[in-house]
Amino acid sequence: MIEQLLELDKTLFLYLNNLGTASWDGLWLAITNKLYSIPLYAVLLFLIYKKYGWKALLLLVFVVAGMITFTDQITNLFKDGFQRPRPCRAEGIQDLMRFVAPRCGKYGFFSGHASNSMAVAIFTGLLLRPYFKYLIIGLLLWSLTIAYSRIYVGVHYPLDLICGLTFGGFAGFLFYKLYKFLLNKYVA
C-alpha cells in the first residue's frame, strides 16, 4: 500500500511539475523565495499592532519566533528520519521533471516552506479573525500557493506538501492557543 501511495505521489508530482513553462519560471521562483513574503509579514505585523498594541506585538514576535523554530526543527527531524530524496535527487524522476530551483537539498519529507507558511496562516488568521473575518481565506490561499511553488520548482512531492501543510496547521493552532493564553495572562 505504501509503495502504491509513493508511486501515485511521483506520478502526481510529474504531472504538476510538468505543467510549468519557461515563461512562468521567474514568477514561481519569486514565490518560492522566502523573501517574497516579507511584505505580507510586515502588513500582518502592522495589523496586529493596530488591533492589539505594542505589548501584544512584542509578545507575538517571541511566540512566532518559537513557532517557526518549532516547525523548522520538527521538519528537519522528519527529513533526517525518513531520508526521502527530493524529486530533484531521485533516480528515475530527474530525467522526467523540470528542475527550476537554484539548488536541491538532500531530503524532502516534509516541506518546511509548507509547514511554516501554513503555521503563519493559521496563527495570524485566527488572531485577526475578529477584525478581518475573511483574512484567513486569503492566508490559506497564500500558503497553498507557496506549497505548490515547491512542486513547480522541482524540490517536493505532493505528499511532502500535504504533510507539511497539515503539521503547519496543527502548529499554527497550538501556538495561537499559547499566544492567547500568554496574552491574557501577561498583557491584558
Coordinates of C-alpha atoms in Angstrom, one line a residue:
M1 CA 0.0 0.0 0.0
I2 CA 2.8 2.4 0.9
E3 CA 4.5 1.6 -2.4
Q4 CA 1.3 2.4 -4.3
L5 CA 0.9 5.7 -2.4
L6 CA 4.5 6.7 -3.2
E7 CA 4.1 5.8 -6.8
L8 CA 0.9 7.9 -7.0
D9 CA 2.8 10.7 -5.3
K10 CA 5.6 10.5 -8.0
T11 CA 3.0 10.4 -10.8
L12 CA 1.1 13.4 -9.5
F13 CA 4.4 15.3 -8.9
L14 CA 5.5 14.7 -12.5
Y15 CA 2.1 15.8 -13.8
L16 CA 2.0 19.0 -11.7
N17 CA 5.7 19.8 -12.2
N18 CA 5.5 19.5 -16.0
L19 CA 2.6 22.0 -16.2
G20 CA 5.2 24.7 -15.9
T21 CA 6.7 26.7 -18.7
A22 CA 9.8 28.8 -19.0
S23 CA 7.7 32.0 -19.2
W24 CA 6.3 31.3 -15.7
D25 CA 9.6 30.2 -14.1
G26 CA 10.6 33.6 -12.8
L27 CA 7.2 34.2 -11.1
W28 CA 7.3 30.8 -9.3
L29 CA 11.0 31.2 -8.3
A30 CA 10.0 34.5 -6.7
I31 CA 7.0 33.0 -4.9
T32 CA 9.1 30.1 -3.6
N33 CA 11.8 32.5 -2.3
K34 CA 11.4 33.2 1.5
L35 CA 12.0 36.9 0.9
Y36 CA 8.8 37.1 -1.3
S37 CA 6.6 37.0 1.8
I38 CA 8.3 39.8 3.8
P39 CA 5.8 42.5 2.6
L40 CA 2.9 40.2 3.7
Y41 CA 4.6 39.7 7.1
A42 CA 5.0 43.5 7.5
V43 CA 1.3 44.1 6.8
L44 CA 0.3 41.4 9.2
L45 CA 2.5 42.8 12.0
F46 CA 1.1 46.3 11.3
L47 CA -2.5 45.0 11.6
I48 CA -1.7 43.1 14.8
Y49 CA -0.1 46.2 16.3
K50 CA -3.1 48.4 15.3
K51 CA -5.6 45.9 16.9
Y52 CA -3.6 44.7 19.9
G53 CA -0.9 47.3 20.7
W54 CA 2.9 47.3 21.3
K55 CA 3.0 44.8 24.2
A56 CA 1.0 42.3 22.4
L57 CA 3.1 42.8 19.3
L58 CA 6.3 42.2 21.3
L59 CA 4.9 39.0 22.8
L60 CA 3.8 38.0 19.3
V61 CA 7.3 38.3 17.9
F62 CA 8.6 35.9 20.5
V63 CA 5.8 33.4 20.1
V64 CA 6.0 33.4 16.3
A65 CA 9.8 33.0 16.5
G66 CA 9.2 30.0 18.7
M67 CA 6.6 28.7 16.3
I68 CA 8.9 29.0 13.3
T69 CA 11.8 27.4 15.2
F70 CA 9.4 24.6 16.3
T71 CA 8.2 23.9 12.7
D72 CA 11.7 24.1 11.2
Q73 CA 13.2 21.7 13.8
I74 CA 10.4 19.2 13.5
T75 CA 10.6 19.4 9.7
N76 CA 14.4 18.7 9.9
L77 CA 13.8 15.8 12.3
F78 CA 11.4 14.2 9.8
K79 CA 13.7 14.9 6.8
D80 CA 16.6 13.3 8.6
G81 CA 14.5 10.5 10.0
F82 CA 12.7 9.5 6.8
Q83 CA 15.6 10.4 4.4
R84 CA 13.3 10.5 1.4
P85 CA 15.3 12.0 -1.5
R86 CA 13.8 15.1 -3.1
P87 CA 12.5 14.7 -6.6
C88 CA 15.5 16.6 -8.0
R89 CA 17.7 13.9 -6.5
A90 CA 15.6 10.9 -7.2
E91 CA 16.8 8.4 -9.8
G92 CA 14.2 7.8 -12.5
I93 CA 12.5 11.2 -11.9
Q94 CA 15.3 13.6 -12.6
D95 CA 15.1 13.0 -16.4
L96 CA 11.3 13.4 -16.5
M97 CA 10.9 16.6 -14.5
R98 CA 11.5 20.3 -14.8
F99 CA 14.1 21.5 -12.3
V100 CA 13.9 25.2 -11.9
A101 CA 15.1 25.8 -8.3
P102 CA 18.5 27.3 -7.8
R103 CA 19.6 24.3 -5.6
C104 CA 18.4 21.0 -4.5
G105 CA 18.6 19.9 -0.8
K106 CA 19.2 16.3 0.1
Y107 CA 15.9 15.2 1.7
G108 CA 12.4 16.5 1.2
F109 CA 9.9 14.8 3.6
F110 CA 8.2 17.0 4.7
S111 CA 8.2 20.6 3.4
G112 CA 9.4 23.3 5.7
H113 CA 8.0 26.0 3.3
A114 CA 4.6 24.4 3.5
S115 CA 4.7 23.9 7.3
N116 CA 6.0 27.4 8.1
S117 CA 3.6 29.2 5.7
M118 CA 0.6 27.2 7.0
A119 CA 1.6 27.8 10.6
V120 CA 1.7 31.6 9.9
A121 CA -1.6 31.5 8.0
I122 CA -3.5 29.7 10.8
F123 CA -1.9 31.7 13.6
T124 CA -2.5 35.1 12.2
G125 CA -5.7 34.2 10.5
L126 CA -7.2 33.1 13.8
L127 CA -5.7 36.0 15.7
L128 CA -7.1 38.6 13.3
R129 CA -10.4 36.8 12.6
P130 CA -12.4 39.0 15.0
Y131 CA -11.4 42.1 12.9
F132 CA -10.9 40.7 9.4
K133 CA -13.4 37.8 9.0
Y134 CA -12.1 36.6 5.6
L135 CA -8.4 37.2 6.0
I136 CA -7.8 33.6 6.9
I137 CA -9.1 32.5 3.5
G138 CA -6.5 34.7 1.8
L139 CA -3.8 33.5 4.1
L140 CA -4.7 29.9 3.4
L141 CA -4.6 30.5 -0.4
W142 CA -1.2 32.2 0.1
S143 CA 0.1 29.2 2.0
L144 CA -1.2 26.8 -0.7
T145 CA 0.5 28.9 -3.4
I146 CA 3.8 28.7 -1.5
A147 CA 3.3 25.0 -1.2
Y148 CA 2.6 24.5 -4.9
S149 CA 5.7 26.5 -5.8
R150 CA 7.8 23.8 -4.3
I151 CA 6.4 21.3 -6.8
Y152 CA 6.8 23.7 -9.6
V153 CA 10.5 24.3 -9.0
G154 CA 11.0 20.6 -8.6
V155 CA 12.0 20.1 -4.9
H156 CA 9.0 18.5 -3.2
Y157 CA 6.4 15.8 -3.9
P158 CA 2.7 16.5 -3.2
L159 CA 2.8 14.2 -0.2
D160 CA 5.7 16.3 1.3
L161 CA 3.4 19.3 1.0
I162 CA 0.3 17.7 2.4
C163 CA 2.2 16.5 5.4
G164 CA 3.9 19.9 5.8
L165 CA 0.6 21.8 5.5
T166 CA -1.1 19.5 8.0
F167 CA 1.7 19.8 10.5
G168 CA 1.9 23.6 10.0
G169 CA -1.8 23.9 10.6
F170 CA -1.5 22.0 13.8
A171 CA 1.5 24.1 14.9
G172 CA -0.3 27.4 14.0
F173 CA -3.3 26.4 16.1
L174 CA -1.2 25.2 19.0
F175 CA 0.9 28.4 19.1
Y176 CA -2.3 30.6 18.6
K177 CA -3.7 29.0 21.8
L178 CA -0.4 29.6 23.6
Y179 CA -0.3 33.2 22.4
K180 CA -3.9 33.8 23.6
F181 CA -3.0 32.3 27.0
L182 CA 0.1 34.4 27.4
L183 CA -1.7 37.5 26.1
N184 CA -4.5 37.1 28.7
K185 CA -2.1 36.3 31.5
Y186 CA 0.6 38.9 30.9
V187 CA -0.7 41.7 28.6
A188 CA -4.4 42.0 29.1

